[in-house]
mmCIF file of C-alpha atoms and ligand atoms in Angstrom:
data_model
loop_
_atom_site.group_PDB
_atom_site.id
_atom_site.type_symbol
_atom_site.label_atom_id
_atom_site.label_comp_id
_atom_site.label_asym_id
_atom_site.label_seq_id
_atom_site.Cartn_x
_atom_site.Cartn_y
_atom_site.Cartn_z
ATOM 1 C CA UNK A 1 -44.431 8.367 -72.548
ATOM 2 C CA UNK A 2 -42.881 10.891 -74.582
ATOM 3 C CA UNK A 3 -39.198 11.016 -76.367
ATOM 4 C CA UNK A 4 -36.403 13.202 -75.750
ATOM 5 C CA UNK A 5 -37.188 14.273 -79.421
ATOM 6 C CA UNK A 6 -41.041 15.099 -79.010
ATOM 7 C CA UNK A 7 -40.240 17.080 -75.584
ATOM 8 C CA UNK A 8 -37.372 19.302 -77.308
ATOM 9 C CA UNK A 9 -39.566 19.589 -80.728
ATOM 10 C CA UNK A 10 -42.409 21.162 -77.916
ATOM 11 C CA UNK A 11 -40.060 23.310 -76.595
ATOM 12 C CA UNK A 12 -39.169 24.421 -80.219
ATOM 13 C CA UNK A 13 -42.928 25.533 -80.571
ATOM 14 C CA UNK A 14 -43.147 27.860 -77.495
ATOM 15 C CA UNK A 15 -39.844 28.605 -75.930
ATOM 16 C CA UNK A 16 -37.772 31.562 -76.771
ATOM 17 C CA UNK A 17 -34.732 30.570 -79.186
ATOM 18 C CA UNK A 18 -31.698 31.817 -76.857
ATOM 19 C CA UNK A 19 -30.728 28.308 -75.958
ATOM 20 C CA UNK A 20 -29.779 25.530 -78.468
ATOM 21 C CA UNK A 21 -30.236 22.449 -75.675
ATOM 22 C CA UNK A 22 -28.696 18.901 -76.394
ATOM 23 C CA UNK A 23 -31.602 16.256 -77.236
ATOM 24 C CA UNK A 24 -31.855 14.754 -74.228
ATOM 25 C CA UNK A 25 -34.671 15.746 -72.157
ATOM 26 C CA UNK A 26 -33.697 15.361 -68.364
ATOM 27 C CA UNK A 27 -36.883 14.171 -66.278
ATOM 28 C CA UNK A 28 -35.086 12.844 -62.851
ATOM 29 C CA UNK A 29 -31.768 13.021 -60.918
ATOM 30 C CA UNK A 30 -29.552 10.405 -58.585
ATOM 31 C CA UNK A 31 -26.466 11.837 -56.896
ATOM 32 C CA UNK A 32 -24.433 11.923 -60.210
ATOM 33 C CA UNK A 33 -26.664 10.478 -62.421
ATOM 34 C CA UNK A 34 -29.072 12.028 -64.864
ATOM 35 C CA UNK A 35 -31.755 10.077 -66.440
ATOM 36 C CA UNK A 36 -33.819 10.954 -69.388
ATOM 37 C CA UNK A 37 -37.552 10.857 -71.022
ATOM 38 C CA UNK A 38 -36.246 7.342 -72.583
ATOM 39 C CA UNK A 39 -34.803 6.118 -69.122
ATOM 40 C CA UNK A 40 -31.091 6.359 -70.199
ATOM 41 C CA UNK A 41 -28.698 7.267 -67.799
ATOM 42 C CA UNK A 42 -25.941 9.930 -67.865
ATOM 43 C CA UNK A 43 -23.109 10.291 -65.625
ATOM 44 C CA UNK A 44 -23.066 14.001 -64.937
ATOM 45 C CA UNK A 45 -19.242 15.922 -65.393
ATOM 46 C CA UNK A 46 -20.921 19.196 -65.843
ATOM 47 C CA UNK A 47 -23.090 19.596 -62.367
ATOM 48 C CA UNK A 48 -25.542 22.394 -64.246
ATOM 49 C CA UNK A 49 -22.565 24.097 -65.351
ATOM 50 C CA UNK A 50 -20.998 23.942 -61.835
ATOM 51 C CA UNK A 51 -23.820 24.498 -59.960
ATOM 52 C CA UNK A 52 -25.422 21.379 -58.841
ATOM 53 C CA UNK A 53 -22.481 20.704 -56.422
ATOM 54 C CA UNK A 54 -23.711 18.239 -54.263
ATOM 55 C CA UNK A 55 -25.532 16.044 -56.381
ATOM 56 C CA UNK A 56 -29.165 15.155 -57.589
ATOM 57 C CA UNK A 57 -31.987 15.264 -55.795
ATOM 58 C CA UNK A 58 -29.737 15.054 -52.615
ATOM 59 C CA UNK A 59 -31.388 14.086 -49.382
ATOM 60 C CA UNK A 60 -30.426 16.557 -47.433
ATOM 61 C CA UNK A 61 -31.357 19.568 -49.527
ATOM 62 C CA UNK A 62 -34.717 18.353 -50.392
ATOM 63 C CA UNK A 63 -35.624 18.085 -46.537
ATOM 64 C CA UNK A 64 -34.530 21.638 -46.084
ATOM 65 C CA UNK A 65 -36.402 22.732 -48.574
ATOM 66 C CA UNK A 66 -39.413 20.222 -47.360
ATOM 67 C CA UNK A 67 -39.394 21.475 -43.867
ATOM 68 C CA UNK A 68 -38.961 25.341 -44.824
ATOM 69 C CA UNK A 69 -42.155 24.734 -47.621
ATOM 70 C CA UNK A 70 -44.121 23.685 -45.083
ATOM 71 C CA UNK A 71 -43.210 27.040 -43.021
ATOM 72 C CA UNK A 72 -43.533 30.072 -45.361
ATOM 73 C CA UNK A 73 -42.205 30.635 -48.784
ATOM 74 C CA UNK A 74 -41.947 34.115 -49.529
ATOM 75 C CA UNK A 75 -42.856 37.593 -47.166
ATOM 76 C CA UNK A 76 -40.754 39.805 -49.412
ATOM 77 C CA UNK A 77 -38.006 42.397 -47.504
ATOM 78 C CA UNK A 78 -40.354 44.479 -46.294
ATOM 79 C CA UNK A 79 -40.286 41.735 -43.501
ATOM 80 C CA UNK A 80 -37.681 39.948 -41.461
ATOM 81 C CA UNK A 81 -37.523 35.964 -41.867
ATOM 82 C CA UNK A 82 -34.762 33.872 -40.326
ATOM 83 C CA UNK A 83 -33.116 31.948 -43.147
ATOM 84 C CA UNK A 84 -31.455 34.866 -45.188
ATOM 85 C CA UNK A 85 -30.400 35.617 -41.564
ATOM 86 C CA UNK A 86 -28.602 32.621 -40.983
ATOM 87 C CA UNK A 87 -27.211 32.253 -44.229
ATOM 88 C CA UNK A 88 -25.775 35.210 -43.933
ATOM 89 C CA UNK A 89 -24.175 34.128 -40.398
ATOM 90 C CA UNK A 90 -22.967 31.239 -42.299
ATOM 91 C CA UNK A 91 -21.229 33.183 -45.151
ATOM 92 C CA UNK A 92 -19.770 36.325 -43.245
ATOM 93 C CA UNK A 93 -18.621 33.364 -40.738
ATOM 94 C CA UNK A 94 -16.573 31.883 -43.385
ATOM 95 C CA UNK A 95 -15.440 34.875 -45.219
ATOM 96 C CA UNK A 96 -13.691 38.087 -44.979
ATOM 97 C CA UNK A 97 -17.435 39.642 -45.293
ATOM 98 C CA UNK A 98 -19.692 41.186 -42.681
ATOM 99 C CA UNK A 99 -22.399 41.849 -44.766
ATOM 100 C CA UNK A 100 -24.440 40.360 -47.436
ATOM 101 C CA UNK A 101 -27.263 40.715 -49.853
ATOM 102 C CA UNK A 102 -29.161 38.363 -51.441
ATOM 103 C CA UNK A 103 -30.820 37.902 -54.671
ATOM 104 C CA UNK A 104 -31.516 34.912 -57.234
ATOM 105 C CA UNK A 105 -28.502 34.531 -59.648
ATOM 106 C CA UNK A 106 -25.368 35.589 -60.488
ATOM 107 C CA UNK A 107 -25.571 37.982 -62.903
ATOM 108 C CA UNK A 108 -27.844 40.369 -60.485
ATOM 109 C CA UNK A 109 -25.171 39.533 -57.534
ATOM 110 C CA UNK A 110 -22.726 41.253 -59.895
ATOM 111 C CA UNK A 111 -24.955 44.018 -60.844
ATOM 112 C CA UNK A 112 -25.267 44.501 -57.023
ATOM 113 C CA UNK A 113 -21.481 44.498 -56.882
ATOM 114 C CA UNK A 114 -21.017 46.758 -59.452
ATOM 115 C CA UNK A 115 -23.508 49.304 -58.531
ATOM 116 C CA UNK A 116 -22.126 49.405 -54.769
ATOM 117 C CA UNK A 117 -18.703 50.205 -56.328
ATOM 118 C CA UNK A 118 -20.626 53.234 -57.862
ATOM 119 C CA UNK A 119 -22.362 54.493 -54.667
ATOM 120 C CA UNK A 120 -19.950 54.019 -52.610
ATOM 121 C CA UNK A 121 -17.947 56.342 -54.553
ATOM 122 C CA UNK A 122 -20.570 58.585 -55.128
ATOM 123 C CA UNK A 123 -21.345 58.939 -51.048
ATOM 124 C CA UNK A 124 -17.510 60.039 -50.761
ATOM 125 C CA UNK A 125 -18.000 62.641 -53.412
ATOM 126 C CA UNK A 126 -15.865 61.236 -55.219
ATOM 127 C CA UNK A 127 -16.260 61.017 -59.269
ATOM 128 C CA UNK A 128 -15.127 57.358 -59.590
ATOM 129 C CA UNK A 129 -17.363 55.353 -62.027
ATOM 130 C CA UNK A 130 -15.150 53.545 -64.288
ATOM 131 C CA UNK A 131 -14.885 49.688 -63.736
ATOM 132 C CA UNK A 132 -11.819 47.584 -64.953
ATOM 133 C CA UNK A 133 -12.663 43.830 -65.812
ATOM 134 C CA UNK A 134 -10.757 41.566 -67.832
ATOM 135 C CA UNK A 135 -10.965 40.305 -71.651
ATOM 136 C CA UNK A 136 -12.357 36.754 -71.553
ATOM 137 C CA UNK A 137 -14.421 37.766 -68.173
ATOM 138 C CA UNK A 138 -17.902 36.073 -67.926
ATOM 139 C CA UNK A 139 -20.017 38.228 -65.254
ATOM 140 C CA UNK A 140 -23.680 37.740 -66.936
ATOM 141 C CA UNK A 141 -26.491 39.099 -68.757
ATOM 142 C CA UNK A 142 -27.593 42.165 -68.029
ATOM 143 C CA UNK A 143 -26.462 45.428 -69.459
ATOM 144 C CA UNK A 144 -24.165 46.320 -67.118
ATOM 145 C CA UNK A 145 -22.541 42.686 -66.103
ATOM 146 C CA UNK A 146 -22.947 41.773 -69.854
ATOM 147 C CA UNK A 147 -20.798 45.057 -70.400
ATOM 148 C CA UNK A 148 -18.150 44.106 -67.975
ATOM 149 C CA UNK A 149 -18.499 40.728 -69.618
ATOM 150 C CA UNK A 150 -15.092 40.715 -71.606
ATOM 151 C CA UNK A 151 -16.218 38.583 -75.086
ATOM 152 C CA UNK A 152 -17.378 41.519 -77.430
ATOM 153 C CA UNK A 153 -20.047 39.168 -79.418
ATOM 154 C CA UNK A 154 -21.942 39.083 -76.418
ATOM 155 C CA UNK A 155 -22.433 42.570 -76.678
ATOM 156 C CA UNK A 156 -23.580 42.618 -80.439
ATOM 157 C CA UNK A 157 -26.523 44.463 -80.987
ATOM 158 C CA UNK A 158 -27.099 45.490 -77.291
ATOM 159 C CA UNK A 159 -25.604 48.805 -77.681
ATOM 160 C CA UNK A 160 -25.088 51.377 -76.401
ATOM 161 C CA UNK A 161 -23.620 49.445 -73.472
ATOM 162 C CA UNK A 162 -22.875 51.165 -69.947
ATOM 163 C CA UNK A 163 -20.203 53.914 -70.257
ATOM 164 C CA UNK A 164 -17.052 53.164 -68.333
ATOM 165 C CA UNK A 165 -16.238 49.869 -68.432
ATOM 166 C CA UNK A 166 -12.559 49.132 -69.536
ATOM 167 C CA UNK A 167 -11.239 45.710 -70.194
ATOM 168 C CA UNK A 168 -7.455 44.497 -69.118
ATOM 169 C CA UNK A 169 -5.487 41.348 -70.225
ATOM 170 C CA UNK A 170 -6.154 38.842 -67.588
ATOM 171 C CA UNK A 171 -2.684 38.245 -65.940
ATOM 172 C CA UNK A 172 -1.137 41.086 -67.000
ATOM 173 C CA UNK A 173 -1.020 43.799 -64.274
ATOM 174 C CA UNK A 174 0.733 46.197 -66.861
ATOM 175 C CA UNK A 175 -2.282 46.684 -68.824
ATOM 176 C CA UNK A 176 -4.209 47.098 -65.622
ATOM 177 C CA UNK A 177 -2.317 50.378 -64.450
ATOM 178 C CA UNK A 178 -2.760 51.669 -67.947
ATOM 179 C CA UNK A 179 -6.378 51.536 -67.333
ATOM 180 C CA UNK A 180 -5.942 52.555 -63.791
ATOM 181 C CA UNK A 181 -7.161 56.529 -62.884
ATOM 182 C CA UNK A 182 -8.614 58.940 -60.360
ATOM 183 C CA UNK A 183 -11.922 57.759 -62.078
ATOM 184 C CA UNK A 184 -11.615 54.276 -61.224
ATOM 185 C CA UNK A 185 -14.347 52.410 -58.716
ATOM 186 C CA UNK A 186 -13.538 49.276 -59.133
ATOM 187 C CA UNK A 187 -11.423 46.501 -60.176
ATOM 188 C CA UNK A 188 -13.732 43.191 -61.068
ATOM 189 C CA UNK A 189 -12.074 40.177 -61.892
ATOM 190 C CA UNK A 190 -12.799 36.005 -61.566
ATOM 191 C CA UNK A 191 -10.066 34.310 -59.530
ATOM 192 C CA UNK A 192 -10.501 31.444 -62.545
ATOM 193 C CA UNK A 193 -11.991 32.288 -65.651
ATOM 194 C CA UNK A 194 -14.913 29.591 -66.155
ATOM 195 C CA UNK A 195 -16.866 30.696 -69.355
ATOM 196 C CA UNK A 196 -14.063 32.455 -70.657
ATOM 197 C CA UNK A 197 -11.920 28.944 -70.932
ATOM 198 C CA UNK A 198 -11.284 27.746 -67.668
ATOM 199 C CA UNK A 199 -7.948 30.041 -66.877
ATOM 200 C CA UNK A 200 -6.180 30.251 -63.925
ATOM 201 C CA UNK A 201 -4.710 33.568 -63.372
ATOM 202 C CA UNK A 202 -0.879 33.395 -62.733
ATOM 203 C CA UNK A 203 0.590 33.040 -59.249
ATOM 204 C CA UNK A 204 0.224 36.606 -57.892
ATOM 205 C CA UNK A 205 -1.749 38.506 -60.256
ATOM 206 C CA UNK A 206 -4.698 39.083 -57.624
ATOM 207 C CA UNK A 207 -1.987 39.984 -54.887
ATOM 208 C CA UNK A 208 -0.705 42.273 -57.622
ATOM 209 C CA UNK A 209 -4.593 43.467 -58.512
ATOM 210 C CA UNK A 210 -4.663 44.137 -54.514
ATOM 211 C CA UNK A 211 -2.032 46.173 -54.467
ATOM 212 C CA UNK A 212 -2.842 48.891 -57.424
ATOM 213 C CA UNK A 213 -6.254 48.591 -55.755
ATOM 214 C CA UNK A 214 -5.076 49.671 -52.635
ATOM 215 C CA UNK A 215 -2.625 52.283 -54.690
ATOM 216 C CA UNK A 216 -5.067 53.889 -56.370
ATOM 217 C CA UNK A 217 -8.267 53.720 -53.829
ATOM 218 C CA UNK A 218 -10.332 51.485 -55.934
ATOM 219 C CA UNK A 219 -12.343 48.797 -54.794
ATOM 220 C CA UNK A 220 -11.194 45.332 -55.865
ATOM 221 C CA UNK A 221 -14.254 42.555 -56.447
ATOM 222 C CA UNK A 222 -14.435 38.922 -57.000
ATOM 223 C CA UNK A 223 -16.940 37.349 -58.919
ATOM 224 C CA UNK A 224 -16.594 33.827 -57.312
ATOM 225 C CA UNK A 225 -19.817 33.087 -59.088
ATOM 226 C CA UNK A 226 -18.438 29.609 -60.898
ATOM 227 C CA UNK A 227 -15.800 29.173 -58.667
ATOM 228 C CA UNK A 228 -16.586 29.888 -55.068
ATOM 229 C CA UNK A 229 -18.259 27.328 -52.337
ATOM 230 C CA UNK A 230 -15.973 24.518 -52.939
ATOM 231 C CA UNK A 231 -15.343 24.262 -56.743
ATOM 232 C CA UNK A 232 -11.733 24.378 -56.822
ATOM 233 C CA UNK A 233 -10.938 22.788 -53.539
ATOM 234 C CA UNK A 234 -11.410 25.786 -50.993
ATOM 235 C CA UNK A 235 -14.319 27.238 -50.032
ATOM 236 C CA UNK A 236 -13.731 30.519 -52.070
ATOM 237 C CA UNK A 237 -11.201 30.382 -54.824
ATOM 238 C CA UNK A 238 -9.243 33.331 -53.720
ATOM 239 C CA UNK A 239 -8.215 31.671 -50.333
ATOM 240 C CA UNK A 240 -5.732 29.755 -51.965
ATOM 241 C CA UNK A 241 -3.818 32.820 -53.022
ATOM 242 C CA UNK A 242 -4.387 34.559 -49.374
ATOM 243 C CA UNK A 243 -5.892 37.849 -51.210
ATOM 244 C CA UNK A 244 -8.972 39.365 -49.254
ATOM 245 C CA UNK A 245 -11.313 41.552 -51.649
ATOM 246 C CA UNK A 246 -13.750 44.015 -50.762
ATOM 247 C CA UNK A 247 -16.613 42.481 -52.669
ATOM 248 C CA UNK A 248 -17.484 39.035 -53.341
ATOM 249 C CA UNK A 249 -20.351 37.713 -55.457
ATOM 250 C CA UNK A 250 -21.351 33.864 -55.059
ATOM 251 C CA UNK A 251 -24.078 32.426 -57.117
ATOM 252 C CA UNK A 252 -24.685 28.735 -58.632
ATOM 253 C CA UNK A 253 -23.230 26.530 -56.349
ATOM 254 C CA UNK A 254 -24.318 28.446 -53.258
ATOM 255 C CA UNK A 255 -27.771 26.627 -53.612
ATOM 256 C CA UNK A 256 -27.104 23.347 -54.909
ATOM 257 C CA UNK A 257 -29.506 24.139 -57.461
ATOM 258 C CA UNK A 258 -31.964 26.448 -55.840
ATOM 259 C CA UNK A 259 -31.838 29.801 -57.625
ATOM 260 C CA UNK A 260 -29.932 32.029 -55.309
ATOM 261 C CA UNK A 261 -27.332 34.633 -55.454
ATOM 262 C CA UNK A 262 -25.149 36.670 -52.939
ATOM 263 C CA UNK A 263 -22.963 39.900 -52.932
ATOM 264 C CA UNK A 264 -20.797 39.691 -49.709
ATOM 265 C CA UNK A 265 -18.767 42.948 -48.763
ATOM 266 C CA UNK A 266 -17.772 44.409 -45.617
ATOM 267 C CA UNK A 267 -19.622 46.292 -43.140
ATOM 268 C CA UNK A 268 -18.016 49.726 -44.103
ATOM 269 C CA UNK A 269 -18.937 49.426 -47.890
ATOM 270 C CA UNK A 270 -22.298 48.194 -47.133
ATOM 271 C CA UNK A 271 -23.430 51.421 -46.144
ATOM 272 C CA UNK A 272 -23.483 52.874 -49.704
ATOM 273 C CA UNK A 273 -26.775 50.448 -49.954
ATOM 274 C CA UNK A 274 -29.181 52.331 -47.694
ATOM 275 C CA UNK A 275 -33.041 51.398 -47.527
ATOM 276 C CA UNK A 276 -34.641 52.656 -51.030
ATOM 277 C CA UNK A 277 -30.981 52.196 -52.848
ATOM 278 C CA UNK A 278 -31.094 48.784 -54.585
ATOM 279 C CA UNK A 279 -33.666 45.905 -53.868
ATOM 280 C CA UNK A 280 -34.817 42.684 -55.282
ATOM 281 C CA UNK A 281 -38.287 40.862 -54.735
ATOM 282 C CA UNK A 282 -36.721 37.576 -54.263
ATOM 283 C CA UNK A 283 -33.460 38.230 -52.255
ATOM 284 C CA UNK A 284 -33.610 36.040 -49.387
ATOM 285 C CA UNK A 285 -36.293 34.252 -50.374
ATOM 286 C CA UNK A 286 -36.803 31.615 -47.584
ATOM 287 C CA UNK A 287 -36.962 28.431 -49.543
ATOM 288 C CA UNK A 288 -33.517 29.348 -51.291
ATOM 289 C CA UNK A 289 -31.860 30.298 -47.720
ATOM 290 C CA UNK A 290 -32.996 27.471 -46.128
ATOM 291 C CA UNK A 291 -31.082 25.124 -48.908
ATOM 292 C CA UNK A 292 -27.990 27.338 -49.065
ATOM 293 C CA UNK A 293 -27.783 26.667 -45.291
ATOM 294 C CA UNK A 294 -27.967 22.630 -45.699
ATOM 295 C CA UNK A 295 -25.567 23.757 -48.664
ATOM 296 C CA UNK A 296 -23.031 24.869 -46.067
ATOM 297 C CA UNK A 297 -23.600 21.744 -43.649
ATOM 298 C CA UNK A 298 -22.774 19.529 -46.327
ATOM 299 C CA UNK A 299 -19.866 21.538 -47.550
ATOM 300 C CA UNK A 300 -18.731 21.331 -43.595
ATOM 301 C CA UNK A 301 -20.209 18.014 -43.049
ATOM 302 C CA UNK A 302 -16.896 16.412 -45.044
ATOM 303 C CA UNK A 303 -17.764 17.257 -48.909
ATOM 304 C CA UNK A 304 -15.431 19.952 -49.217
ATOM 305 C CA UNK A 305 -12.507 17.679 -48.108
ATOM 306 C CA UNK A 306 -13.696 14.936 -50.418
ATOM 307 C CA UNK A 307 -14.130 17.776 -53.328
ATOM 308 C CA UNK A 308 -10.175 18.212 -52.882
ATOM 309 C CA UNK A 309 -9.176 14.480 -53.110
ATOM 310 C CA UNK A 310 -11.620 14.106 -56.363
ATOM 311 C CA UNK A 311 -9.953 17.556 -57.516
ATOM 312 C CA UNK A 312 -6.764 15.842 -57.317
ATOM 313 C CA UNK A 313 -7.787 12.598 -59.128
ATOM 314 C CA UNK A 314 -9.542 14.607 -61.807
ATOM 315 C CA UNK A 315 -6.715 16.823 -62.695
ATOM 316 C CA UNK A 316 -4.486 13.775 -62.793
ATOM 317 C CA UNK A 317 -6.950 12.040 -65.235
ATOM 318 C CA UNK A 318 -6.936 14.997 -67.432
ATOM 319 C CA UNK A 319 -3.067 15.333 -67.100
ATOM 320 C CA UNK A 320 -2.684 11.817 -68.210
ATOM 321 C CA UNK A 321 -5.542 12.191 -71.230
ATOM 322 C CA UNK A 322 -3.657 15.068 -72.241
ATOM 323 C CA UNK A 323 -0.494 13.224 -72.853
ATOM 324 C CA UNK A 324 -1.615 10.166 -74.078
ATOM 325 C CA UNK A 325 -3.561 12.574 -76.988
ATOM 326 C CA UNK A 326 -0.401 14.595 -77.509
ATOM 327 C CA UNK A 327 -0.658 18.047 -78.707
ATOM 328 C CA UNK A 328 -1.979 17.547 -81.959
ATOM 329 C CA UNK A 329 -5.392 16.818 -80.058
ATOM 330 C CA UNK A 330 -4.934 18.524 -76.867
ATOM 331 C CA UNK A 331 -3.274 21.702 -75.987
ATOM 332 C CA UNK A 332 -3.228 21.754 -72.239
ATOM 333 C CA UNK A 333 -5.309 20.672 -69.075
ATOM 334 C CA UNK A 334 -6.180 23.418 -66.889
ATOM 335 C CA UNK A 335 -8.164 24.384 -63.973
ATOM 336 C CA UNK A 336 -8.050 23.422 -60.133
ATOM 337 C CA UNK A 337 -10.146 21.180 -58.122
ATOM 338 C CA UNK A 338 -13.073 20.428 -59.913
ATOM 339 C CA UNK A 339 -13.664 22.966 -62.425
ATOM 340 C CA UNK A 340 -11.298 21.731 -65.025
ATOM 341 C CA UNK A 341 -10.735 21.612 -68.829
ATOM 342 C CA UNK A 342 -9.126 20.523 -71.708
ATOM 343 C CA UNK A 343 -8.078 22.902 -73.762
ATOM 344 C CA UNK A 344 -8.005 21.630 -77.610
ATOM 345 C CA UNK A 345 -7.058 21.744 -80.688
ATOM 346 C CA UNK A 346 -10.149 22.039 -82.131
ATOM 347 C CA UNK A 347 -13.738 23.227 -80.972
ATOM 348 C CA UNK A 348 -14.873 20.139 -78.791
ATOM 349 C CA UNK A 349 -18.473 19.826 -80.176
ATOM 350 C CA UNK A 350 -18.040 16.475 -81.620
ATOM 351 C CA UNK A 351 -16.030 15.089 -77.798
ATOM 352 C CA UNK A 352 -19.001 16.549 -76.341
ATOM 353 C CA UNK A 353 -21.649 14.772 -78.726
ATOM 354 C CA UNK A 354 -19.016 11.747 -78.948
ATOM 355 C CA UNK A 355 -19.398 11.772 -75.016
ATOM 356 C CA UNK A 356 -22.743 12.173 -74.600
ATOM 357 C CA UNK A 357 -23.283 9.073 -77.041
ATOM 358 C CA UNK A 358 -21.764 7.141 -74.229
ATOM 359 C CA UNK A 359 -23.651 8.585 -71.498
ATOM 360 C CA UNK A 360 -21.513 11.143 -70.126
ATOM 361 C CA UNK A 361 -22.262 14.869 -70.021
ATOM 362 C CA UNK A 362 -19.542 17.472 -70.711
ATOM 363 C CA UNK A 363 -19.734 20.887 -71.367
ATOM 364 C CA UNK A 364 -17.647 23.174 -73.475
ATOM 365 C CA UNK A 365 -16.001 27.046 -72.239
ATOM 366 C CA UNK A 366 -14.342 29.613 -74.078
ATOM 367 C CA UNK A 367 -14.543 27.760 -77.665
ATOM 368 C CA UNK A 368 -11.541 25.439 -77.327
ATOM 369 C CA UNK A 369 -11.902 24.057 -74.146
ATOM 370 C CA UNK A 370 -13.922 20.915 -72.900
ATOM 371 C CA UNK A 371 -15.231 22.094 -69.290
ATOM 372 C CA UNK A 372 -15.890 19.673 -66.772
ATOM 373 C CA UNK A 373 -17.426 20.582 -63.282
ATOM 374 C CA UNK A 374 -18.843 17.558 -61.589
ATOM 375 C CA UNK A 375 -20.930 17.428 -58.832
ATOM 376 C CA UNK A 376 -18.440 17.651 -55.838
ATOM 377 C CA UNK A 377 -19.857 14.723 -54.243
ATOM 378 C CA UNK A 378 -18.482 11.991 -57.198
ATOM 379 C CA UNK A 379 -17.208 9.161 -56.110
ATOM 380 C CA UNK A 380 -13.829 7.919 -57.537
ATOM 381 C CA UNK A 381 -15.638 5.216 -58.998
ATOM 382 C CA UNK A 382 -17.814 7.560 -60.784
ATOM 383 C CA UNK A 383 -15.000 9.787 -61.608
ATOM 384 C CA UNK A 384 -12.842 6.974 -63.382
ATOM 385 C CA UNK A 385 -15.522 5.608 -65.500
ATOM 386 C CA UNK A 386 -16.105 9.127 -66.821
ATOM 387 C CA UNK A 387 -12.474 9.769 -67.597
ATOM 388 C CA UNK A 388 -12.246 6.191 -69.117
ATOM 389 C CA UNK A 389 -15.048 7.230 -71.201
ATOM 390 C CA UNK A 390 -13.581 10.555 -71.883
ATOM 391 C CA UNK A 391 -10.139 9.243 -72.821
ATOM 392 C CA UNK A 392 -11.539 6.786 -75.506
ATOM 393 C CA UNK A 393 -13.571 9.360 -77.182
ATOM 394 C CA UNK A 394 -10.322 12.108 -77.124
ATOM 395 C CA UNK A 395 -8.144 9.237 -78.325
ATOM 396 C CA UNK A 396 -10.305 8.416 -81.049
ATOM 397 C CA UNK A 397 -11.285 11.888 -82.301
ATOM 398 C CA UNK A 398 -9.620 13.251 -85.700
HETATM 399 C C1 PLP B 401 -18.191 34.054 -63.095
HETATM 400 C C2 PLP B 401 -19.734 34.148 -63.438
HETATM 401 N N1 PLP B 401 -20.152 35.128 -62.943
HETATM 402 C C3 PLP B 401 -21.412 35.159 -63.365
HETATM 403 C C4 PLP B 401 -22.377 34.541 -64.009
HETATM 404 C C5 PLP B 401 -23.755 34.657 -64.463
HETATM 405 O O1 PLP B 401 -24.848 34.007 -63.400
HETATM 406 P P1 PLP B 401 -26.299 34.040 -63.892
HETATM 407 O O2 PLP B 401 -26.128 32.613 -65.311
HETATM 408 O O3 PLP B 401 -26.689 33.144 -62.780
HETATM 409 O O4 PLP B 401 -26.898 35.005 -64.241
HETATM 410 C C6 PLP B 401 -21.560 32.949 -64.300
HETATM 411 C C7 PLP B 401 -22.875 32.268 -65.143
HETATM 412 O O5 PLP B 401 -21.897 31.434 -65.818
HETATM 413 C C8 PLP B 401 -20.286 33.272 -64.380
HETATM 414 O O6 PLP B 401 -19.677 32.112 -64.501
#
């Protein structure tokens, strides 16, 4: 049997070094738990970065995958397959959206949204091509999406970036107003910035963006790749603000761990993408769509309500840790539902390592934020166990 280190070392020989994986080779999962190559067991409080939302090896998702795997895997979008229609029906039945485009990742979903915005205005004869995104935003790593990503370090060496992208200050409507013009195609925003540090917009910000977009005549597009599908306590995060976007993107939790992305919009706006304008070979793949339909079944079958309760429990637990640790260590607890963070005084690398050494997996966000995004199916006992370990580690930290 190979050790974690042996497997990791083989990776160093053959993988591009764009990741710096932690030294645990995960070979199996069950619910909220992951097992490494040496048989050690870890409580997963990061859910594959807010993706494995129904736990690992979920029997319902396995059954959906196996059932579809015995039928047909891939035929391309040159033909009709029913799982993608069923999934689009689920998304449209549960949101403002009337039409869905499928792809394979968050970046692709956002790329489709950005292209749709430009093409929509182009078709109307308007020269509206500019995108207003936000400092601290994360939208993906394709050239267009990384340009909208509001962290200049991610642009380094990849220029020239896509022209026409501006960054306003997250939470600051005046900074958006200053960038809006008759060239603006869309305002593009995460309802809660995930990678940027689990930053929730101030109350009224999303409504303010809606009003500004309507006055200006540009689109309002929400990136729900990290916060969508129950992560923050409602199916989509923007529901909590009562604000409806023109376009919404999904990925991560949509497939519960199988690669899939979606760009959802109104019927009217969808008309910009006629045959030949945009496409994806794997988009709407029957395996991925069948699993994503099972994700909807599970959320509707009680997981969403459970996640809401667990989100409050996690929020209370983190608030208690923050107050016990004091301002010297923890600046503030952040987040909503089961997407939470502790903004730390120092970068949380040592805390992440110490948690892992005590068999609890957590991750970082936005430099100094310790981020938690456990499976939505996590039990109260598991959550309390994770919080107990995290509390010890934070209080013992230097
Ligand atoms: C809000 C948001 N948008 C887009 C992406 C990019 O998704 P992907 O890595 O699937 O391309 C991410 C990934 O973390 C994200 O958090």
